[in-house]
Amino acid sequence: MNDCVFCGIAAGKIPSKKIFEDDEIFAFHDIDPKAPTHFLVIPKRHIENLMECGAEDEALLGKLLVKAQETAKDLGCGESGARFVINCKSGAGQTVGHLHIHVLGGRELKWPPG
Ligand code: 5GP
Ligand code: ZN
């Protein structure tokens, strides 16, 4: 049985503040936002992390990025900008083992993130 929380959210079995969905991807607000705007864009299909992807995933990855930036603009980040982050594996801060793009905006973001 798949007990992945993001699979549950994508399937509508776990509640979330949904922003967008189609047959392949799902976008929703982060439950613990680190910025005034902080949402996640995920594939509905379970992919553990970015390093599991191959050439067969190129179209899906492109679609995730395009939707991420479109949604950032829809939510008011078009002028000020936004940060698009993919944490990959625990050493890089990944806590949920289902590929997700973080989109953060609405405040000044320092670099490097630490
Ligand atoms: P990671 O640390 O894996 O890059 O990011 C996981 C993100 O998912 C975190 O920012 C965390 O707040 C968010 N998150 C974890 N569980 C849930 C949940 O059940 N619902 C929502 N909306 N976000 C979640
Ligand atoms: Zn999953």
CSV table of N, CA and C and ligand atoms in Angstrom, one decimal:
chain,number,residue,atom,x,y,z
A,1,MET,N,0.8,-1.2,0.0
A,1,MET,CA,0.0,0.0,0.0
A,1,MET,C,0.9,1.3,0.0
A,2,ASN,N,0.5,2.3,-0.8
A,2,ASN,CA,1.3,3.5,-0.9
A,2,ASN,C,0.8,4.4,0.3
A,3,ASP,N,1.7,4.7,1.2
A,3,ASP,CA,1.3,5.6,2.3
A,3,ASP,C,2.0,7.0,2.1
A,4,CYS,N,2.3,7.4,0.9
A,4,CYS,CA,3.0,8.6,0.6
A,4,CYS,C,1.9,9.8,0.8
A,5,VAL,N,2.3,10.8,1.6
A,5,VAL,CA,1.4,11.9,1.8
A,5,VAL,C,1.0,12.7,0.6
A,6,PHE,N,2.0,12.9,-0.3
A,6,PHE,CA,1.8,13.7,-1.5
A,6,PHE,C,0.9,12.9,-2.5
A,7,CYS,N,1.1,11.6,-2.6
A,7,CYS,CA,0.2,10.8,-3.4
A,7,CYS,C,-1.2,10.9,-2.9
A,8,GLY,N,-1.4,10.9,-1.6
A,8,GLY,CA,-2.7,11.1,-1.0
A,8,GLY,C,-3.3,12.5,-1.3
A,9,ILE,N,-2.5,13.5,-1.2
A,9,ILE,CA,-3.0,14.9,-1.6
A,9,ILE,C,-3.3,14.9,-3.1
A,10,ALA,N,-2.5,14.4,-3.9
A,10,ALA,CA,-2.8,14.4,-5.4
A,10,ALA,C,-4.0,13.7,-5.7
A,11,ALA,N,-4.3,12.6,-5.0
A,11,ALA,CA,-5.5,11.8,-5.2
A,11,ALA,C,-6.8,12.4,-4.5
A,12,GLY,N,-6.6,13.5,-3.8
A,12,GLY,CA,-7.7,14.1,-3.1
A,12,GLY,C,-8.1,13.4,-1.8
A,13,LYS,N,-7.3,12.4,-1.4
A,13,LYS,CA,-7.6,11.6,-0.2
A,13,LYS,C,-7.2,12.3,1.1
A,14,ILE,N,-6.2,13.2,1.0
A,14,ILE,CA,-5.7,14.0,2.1
A,14,ILE,C,-6.0,15.4,1.7
A,15,PRO,N,-6.6,16.2,2.6
A,15,PRO,CA,-7.0,17.6,2.3
A,15,PRO,C,-5.8,18.4,2.1
A,16,SER,N,-5.9,19.4,1.2
A,16,SER,CA,-4.9,20.4,1.0
A,16,SER,C,-5.5,21.7,0.4
A,17,LYS,N,-4.8,22.8,0.4
A,17,LYS,CA,-5.3,24.0,-0.2
A,17,LYS,C,-4.8,24.0,-1.6
A,18,LYS,N,-5.7,23.4,-2.5
A,18,LYS,CA,-5.3,23.2,-3.9
A,18,LYS,C,-5.3,24.5,-4.6
A,19,ILE,N,-4.3,24.6,-5.5
A,19,ILE,CA,-4.2,25.8,-6.4
A,19,ILE,C,-4.6,25.3,-7.8
A,20,PHE,N,-4.2,24.2,-8.3
A,20,PHE,CA,-4.3,23.7,-9.6
A,20,PHE,C,-4.2,22.2,-9.7
A,21,GLU,N,-4.9,21.6,-10.6
A,21,GLU,CA,-4.6,20.2,-11.0
A,21,GLU,C,-5.0,19.9,-12.4
A,22,ASP,N,-4.3,19.0,-13.0
A,22,ASP,CA,-4.7,18.4,-14.3
A,22,ASP,C,-4.5,16.9,-14.2
A,23,ASP,N,-4.4,16.2,-15.3
A,23,ASP,CA,-4.3,14.8,-15.2
A,23,ASP,C,-2.9,14.3,-14.7
A,24,GLU,N,-1.9,15.2,-14.8
A,24,GLU,CA,-0.5,14.8,-14.5
A,24,GLU,C,0.1,15.5,-13.3
A,25,ILE,N,-0.4,16.8,-13.0
A,25,ILE,CA,0.3,17.5,-12.0
A,25,ILE,C,-0.7,18.2,-11.0
A,26,PHE,N,-0.2,18.6,-9.8
A,26,PHE,CA,-1.0,19.1,-8.8
A,26,PHE,C,-0.2,20.2,-8.1
A,27,ALA,N,-0.9,21.3,-7.8
A,27,ALA,CA,-0.2,22.4,-7.0
A,27,ALA,C,-1.0,22.8,-5.8
A,28,PHE,N,-0.4,23.0,-4.7
A,28,PHE,CA,-1.1,23.3,-3.4
A,28,PHE,C,-0.2,24.1,-2.5
A,29,HIS,N,-0.8,24.8,-1.6
A,29,HIS,CA,-0.1,25.6,-0.6
A,29,HIS,C,0.6,24.7,0.4
A,30,ASP,N,1.9,25.1,0.7
A,30,ASP,CA,2.6,24.4,1.8
A,30,ASP,C,1.9,24.5,3.1
A,31,ILE,N,1.9,23.4,3.9
A,31,ILE,CA,1.2,23.5,5.2
A,31,ILE,C,1.9,24.3,6.2
A,32,ASP,N,3.2,24.5,6.0
A,32,ASP,CA,4.1,25.2,6.9
A,32,ASP,C,4.9,26.3,6.1
A,33,PRO,N,4.2,27.3,5.7
A,33,PRO,CA,4.9,28.2,4.7
A,33,PRO,C,6.1,28.9,5.3
A,34,LYS,N,7.1,29.0,4.5
A,34,LYS,CA,8.4,29.7,4.9
A,34,LYS,C,8.5,31.1,4.2
A,35,ALA,N,7.4,31.5,3.6
A,35,ALA,CA,7.4,32.8,3.0
A,35,ALA,C,5.9,33.1,2.8
A,36,PRO,N,5.5,34.4,2.5
A,36,PRO,CA,4.1,34.8,2.3
A,36,PRO,C,3.5,33.9,1.2
A,37,THR,N,4.2,33.7,0.2
A,37,THR,CA,3.8,32.7,-0.9
A,37,THR,C,4.7,31.5,-0.8
A,38,HIS,N,4.1,30.4,-0.6
A,38,HIS,CA,4.9,29.1,-0.5
A,38,HIS,C,4.0,28.0,-0.9
A,39,PHE,N,4.2,27.5,-2.2
A,39,PHE,CA,3.4,26.4,-2.6
A,39,PHE,C,4.3,25.4,-3.3
A,40,LEU,N,3.7,24.2,-3.5
A,40,LEU,CA,4.4,23.0,-4.0
A,40,LEU,C,3.7,22.6,-5.3
A,41,VAL,N,4.5,22.2,-6.3
A,41,VAL,CA,4.0,21.6,-7.5
A,41,VAL,C,4.6,20.2,-7.6
A,42,ILE,N,3.7,19.2,-7.8
A,42,ILE,CA,4.1,17.8,-7.8
A,42,ILE,C,3.6,17.1,-9.0
A,43,PRO,N,4.2,16.0,-9.4
A,43,PRO,CA,3.6,15.1,-10.4
A,43,PRO,C,2.6,14.2,-9.6
A,44,LYS,N,1.5,13.9,-10.2
A,44,LYS,CA,0.6,12.9,-9.6
A,44,LYS,C,1.2,11.6,-9.4
A,45,ARG,N,2.0,11.2,-10.4
A,45,ARG,CA,2.7,9.9,-10.3
A,45,ARG,C,3.8,9.9,-9.3
A,46,HIS,N,3.9,8.9,-8.5
A,46,HIS,CA,4.9,8.9,-7.5
A,46,HIS,C,6.3,8.7,-8.1
A,47,ILE,N,7.1,9.8,-7.9
A,47,ILE,CA,8.5,9.8,-8.2
A,47,ILE,C,9.2,10.2,-6.9
A,48,GLU,N,10.2,9.4,-6.5
A,48,GLU,CA,10.8,9.6,-5.1
A,48,GLU,C,11.5,11.0,-5.1
A,49,ASN,N,12.3,11.2,-6.1
A,49,ASN,CA,13.0,12.5,-6.1
A,49,ASN,C,13.6,12.8,-7.5
A,50,LEU,N,14.2,13.9,-7.7
A,50,LEU,CA,14.6,14.3,-9.0
A,50,LEU,C,15.6,13.4,-9.6
A,51,MET,N,16.5,12.8,-8.7
A,51,MET,CA,17.5,11.9,-9.2
A,51,MET,C,17.0,10.5,-9.7
A,52,GLU,N,15.7,10.3,-9.5
A,52,GLU,CA,15.1,9.1,-10.1
A,52,GLU,C,14.6,9.3,-11.5
A,53,CYS,N,14.7,10.6,-12.0
A,53,CYS,CA,14.1,10.9,-13.3
A,53,CYS,C,15.1,10.6,-14.4
A,54,GLY,N,14.5,10.3,-15.6
A,54,GLY,CA,15.3,10.0,-16.7
A,54,GLY,C,14.8,10.7,-17.9
A,55,ALA,N,15.3,10.4,-19.1
A,55,ALA,CA,14.8,11.0,-20.3
A,55,ALA,C,13.3,10.9,-20.5
A,56,GLU,N,12.8,9.8,-20.1
A,56,GLU,CA,11.3,9.6,-20.3
A,56,GLU,C,10.5,10.6,-19.4
A,57,ASP,N,11.1,11.3,-18.5
A,57,ASP,CA,10.4,12.3,-17.7
A,57,ASP,C,10.6,13.7,-18.1
A,58,GLU,N,11.3,13.9,-19.2
A,58,GLU,CA,11.6,15.3,-19.6
A,58,GLU,C,10.4,16.2,-19.8
A,59,ALA,N,9.4,15.6,-20.5
A,59,ALA,CA,8.2,16.4,-20.7
A,59,ALA,C,7.5,16.8,-19.4
A,60,LEU,N,7.4,15.8,-18.5
A,60,LEU,CA,6.7,16.0,-17.3
A,60,LEU,C,7.5,17.1,-16.4
A,61,LEU,N,8.8,17.0,-16.4
A,61,LEU,CA,9.6,18.0,-15.6
A,61,LEU,C,9.4,19.4,-16.2
A,62,GLY,N,9.4,19.5,-17.5
A,62,GLY,CA,9.2,20.8,-18.1
A,62,GLY,C,7.8,21.3,-17.8
A,63,LYS,N,6.8,20.5,-17.8
A,63,LYS,CA,5.5,20.9,-17.5
A,63,LYS,C,5.4,21.4,-16.0
A,64,LEU,N,6.1,20.7,-15.1
A,64,LEU,CA,6.1,21.1,-13.7
A,64,LEU,C,6.7,22.5,-13.6
A,65,LEU,N,7.8,22.8,-14.3
A,65,LEU,CA,8.5,24.1,-14.2
A,65,LEU,C,7.6,25.2,-14.8
A,66,VAL,N,7.0,24.9,-15.9
A,66,VAL,CA,6.2,25.9,-16.6
A,66,VAL,C,5.0,26.3,-15.7
A,67,LYS,N,4.4,25.3,-15.1
A,67,LYS,CA,3.2,25.5,-14.2
A,67,LYS,C,3.7,26.3,-13.0
A,68,ALA,N,4.8,25.9,-12.4
A,68,ALA,CA,5.3,26.6,-11.2
A,68,ALA,C,5.5,28.1,-11.5
A,69,GLN,N,6.1,28.4,-12.6
A,69,GLN,CA,6.3,29.9,-12.8
A,69,GLN,C,5.1,30.6,-13.2
A,70,GLU,N,4.2,29.9,-13.9
A,70,GLU,CA,2.9,30.6,-14.2
A,70,GLU,C,2.1,30.8,-13.0
A,71,THR,N,2.1,29.9,-12.1
A,71,THR,CA,1.3,30.0,-10.8
A,71,THR,C,2.0,31.1,-9.9
A,72,ALA,N,3.3,31.1,-9.9
A,72,ALA,CA,4.0,32.2,-9.1
A,72,ALA,C,3.5,33.6,-9.6
A,73,LYS,N,3.4,33.7,-10.9
A,73,LYS,CA,2.9,35.0,-11.5
A,73,LYS,C,1.5,35.2,-11.1
A,74,ASP,N,0.7,34.2,-11.2
A,74,ASP,CA,-0.8,34.3,-10.9
A,74,ASP,C,-0.9,34.8,-9.4
A,75,LEU,N,0.0,34.4,-8.5
A,75,LEU,CA,-0.1,34.7,-7.1
A,75,LEU,C,0.6,35.9,-6.7
A,76,GLY,N,1.0,36.7,-7.7
A,76,GLY,CA,1.6,38.1,-7.5
A,76,GLY,C,3.1,38.2,-7.4
A,77,CYS,N,3.8,37.2,-7.8
A,77,CYS,CA,5.3,37.2,-7.7
A,77,CYS,C,5.9,37.6,-9.0
A,78,GLY,N,5.1,38.0,-10.0
A,78,GLY,CA,5.7,38.3,-11.3
A,78,GLY,C,6.7,39.5,-11.3
A,79,GLU,N,6.5,40.5,-10.5
A,79,GLU,CA,7.4,41.6,-10.4
A,79,GLU,C,8.5,41.4,-9.5
A,80,SER,N,8.3,40.9,-8.3
A,80,SER,CA,9.3,40.8,-7.3
A,80,SER,C,10.1,39.6,-7.5
A,81,GLY,N,9.6,38.5,-8.1
A,81,GLY,CA,10.3,37.3,-8.3
A,81,GLY,C,10.0,36.2,-7.3
A,82,ALA,N,10.5,35.0,-7.6
A,82,ALA,CA,10.2,33.9,-6.7
A,82,ALA,C,11.4,32.9,-6.8
A,83,ARG,N,11.5,32.1,-5.8
A,83,ARG,CA,12.5,31.1,-5.8
A,83,ARG,C,11.9,29.7,-6.0
A,84,PHE,N,12.5,28.9,-6.9
A,84,PHE,CA,12.0,27.6,-7.3
A,84,PHE,C,13.1,26.6,-6.8
A,85,VAL,N,12.7,25.7,-5.8
A,85,VAL,CA,13.6,24.8,-5.1
A,85,VAL,C,13.2,23.4,-5.2
A,86,ILE,N,14.1,22.5,-5.5
A,86,ILE,CA,13.9,21.1,-5.4
A,86,ILE,C,14.9,20.5,-4.5
A,87,ASN,N,14.5,20.1,-3.3
A,87,ASN,CA,15.4,19.4,-2.3
A,87,ASN,C,15.4,18.0,-2.8
A,88,CYS,N,16.6,17.4,-2.9
A,88,CYS,CA,16.7,16.0,-3.4
A,88,CYS,C,17.5,15.2,-2.4
A,89,LYS,N,16.8,14.3,-1.7
A,89,LYS,CA,17.4,13.4,-0.7
A,89,LYS,C,17.6,14.2,0.6
A,90,SER,N,17.7,13.4,1.7
A,90,SER,CA,17.7,13.9,3.1
A,90,SER,C,18.8,14.9,3.3
A,91,GLY,N,20.0,14.6,2.8
A,91,GLY,CA,21.1,15.5,3.0
A,91,GLY,C,20.9,16.8,2.4
A,92,ALA,N,20.0,17.0,1.5
A,92,ALA,CA,19.7,18.3,0.9
A,92,ALA,C,18.4,18.9,1.5
A,93,GLY,N,17.8,18.2,2.5
A,93,GLY,CA,16.7,18.8,3.2
A,93,GLY,C,15.3,18.2,2.7
A,94,GLN,N,15.4,17.1,1.9
A,94,GLN,CA,14.1,16.5,1.5
A,94,GLN,C,13.5,15.7,2.6
A,95,THR,N,12.3,16.0,3.0
A,95,THR,CA,11.6,15.3,4.1
A,95,THR,C,10.4,14.5,3.6
A,96,VAL,N,9.9,14.8,2.4
A,96,VAL,CA,8.8,14.1,1.8
A,96,VAL,C,9.3,13.4,0.6
A,97,GLY,N,9.3,12.1,0.5
A,97,GLY,CA,9.8,11.3,-0.6
A,97,GLY,C,8.9,11.2,-1.8
A,98,HIS,N,8.5,12.4,-2.3
A,98,HIS,CA,7.7,12.5,-3.5
A,98,HIS,C,8.1,13.8,-4.1
A,99,LEU,N,8.7,13.7,-5.4
A,99,LEU,CA,9.2,14.9,-6.0
A,99,LEU,C,8.3,16.1,-5.9
A,100,HIS,N,8.9,17.2,-5.5
A,100,HIS,CA,8.1,18.5,-5.4
A,100,HIS,C,9.0,19.7,-5.7
A,101,ILE,N,8.4,20.6,-6.4
A,101,ILE,CA,9.1,21.9,-6.5
A,101,ILE,C,8.5,22.9,-5.5
A,102,HIS,N,9.3,23.5,-4.7
A,102,HIS,CA,8.9,24.5,-3.8
A,102,HIS,C,8.9,25.8,-4.6
A,103,VAL,N,7.9,26.7,-4.4
A,103,VAL,CA,7.9,28.0,-4.9
A,103,VAL,C,7.7,29.0,-3.8
A,104,LEU,N,8.7,29.9,-3.6
A,104,LEU,CA,8.6,30.8,-2.5
A,104,LEU,C,8.7,32.2,-3.0
A,105,GLY,N,7.9,33.1,-2.4
A,105,GLY,CA,8.0,34.5,-2.8
A,105,GLY,C,7.2,35.4,-1.8
A,106,GLY,N,7.2,36.7,-2.1
A,106,GLY,CA,6.4,37.6,-1.3
A,106,GLY,C,7.3,38.2,-0.2
A,107,ARG,N,8.5,37.9,-0.1
A,107,ARG,CA,9.5,38.6,0.8
A,107,ARG,C,10.9,38.5,0.1
A,108,GLU,N,11.8,39.3,0.7
A,108,GLU,CA,13.2,39.2,0.2
A,108,GLU,C,13.8,37.8,0.6
A,109,LEU,N,14.4,37.2,-0.3
A,109,LEU,CA,15.0,35.8,-0.1
A,109,LEU,C,16.5,36.0,-0.2
A,110,LYS,N,17.2,35.6,0.9
A,110,LYS,CA,18.7,35.7,0.9
A,110,LYS,C,19.3,34.5,0.1
A,111,TRP,N,20.6,34.7,-0.3
A,111,TRP,CA,21.3,33.7,-1.0
A,111,TRP,C,22.7,33.7,-0.5
A,112,PRO,N,23.4,32.6,-0.1
A,112,PRO,CA,22.8,31.2,-0.2
A,112,PRO,C,21.9,30.9,0.9
A,113,PRO,N,21.0,29.9,0.7
A,113,PRO,CA,20.0,29.6,1.7
A,113,PRO,C,20.6,28.9,3.0
A,114,GLY,N,21.8,28.4,3.0
A,114,GLY,CA,22.4,27.8,4.2
A,114,GLY,C,22.1,26.3,4.4
B,1,5GP,P1,11.0,19.0,1.7
B,1,5GP,O1,11.5,19.3,3.0
B,1,5GP,O2,10.7,17.5,1.4
B,1,5GP,O3,11.7,19.7,0.5
B,1,5GP,O4,9.6,19.8,1.7
B,1,5GP,C1,8.4,19.1,2.1
B,1,5GP,C2,7.4,20.2,2.3
B,1,5GP,O5,6.1,19.7,2.4
B,1,5GP,C3,7.6,21.1,3.6
B,1,5GP,O6,7.7,22.4,3.3
B,1,5GP,C4,6.3,20.8,4.4
B,1,5GP,O7,5.9,21.9,5.1
B,1,5GP,C5,5.3,20.3,3.4
B,1,5GP,N1,4.4,19.4,3.8
B,1,5GP,C6,4.6,18.2,4.5
B,1,5GP,N2,3.5,17.6,4.8
B,1,5GP,C7,2.5,18.3,4.2
B,1,5GP,C8,1.1,18.1,4.1
B,1,5GP,O8,0.5,17.2,4.6
B,1,5GP,N3,0.4,19.1,3.4
B,1,5GP,C9,1.0,20.2,2.9
B,1,5GP,N4,0.2,21.1,2.2
B,1,5GP,N5,2.3,20.4,2.9
B,1,5GP,C10,3.1,19.4,3.6
B,2,ZN,ZN,4.0,9.8,-3.6
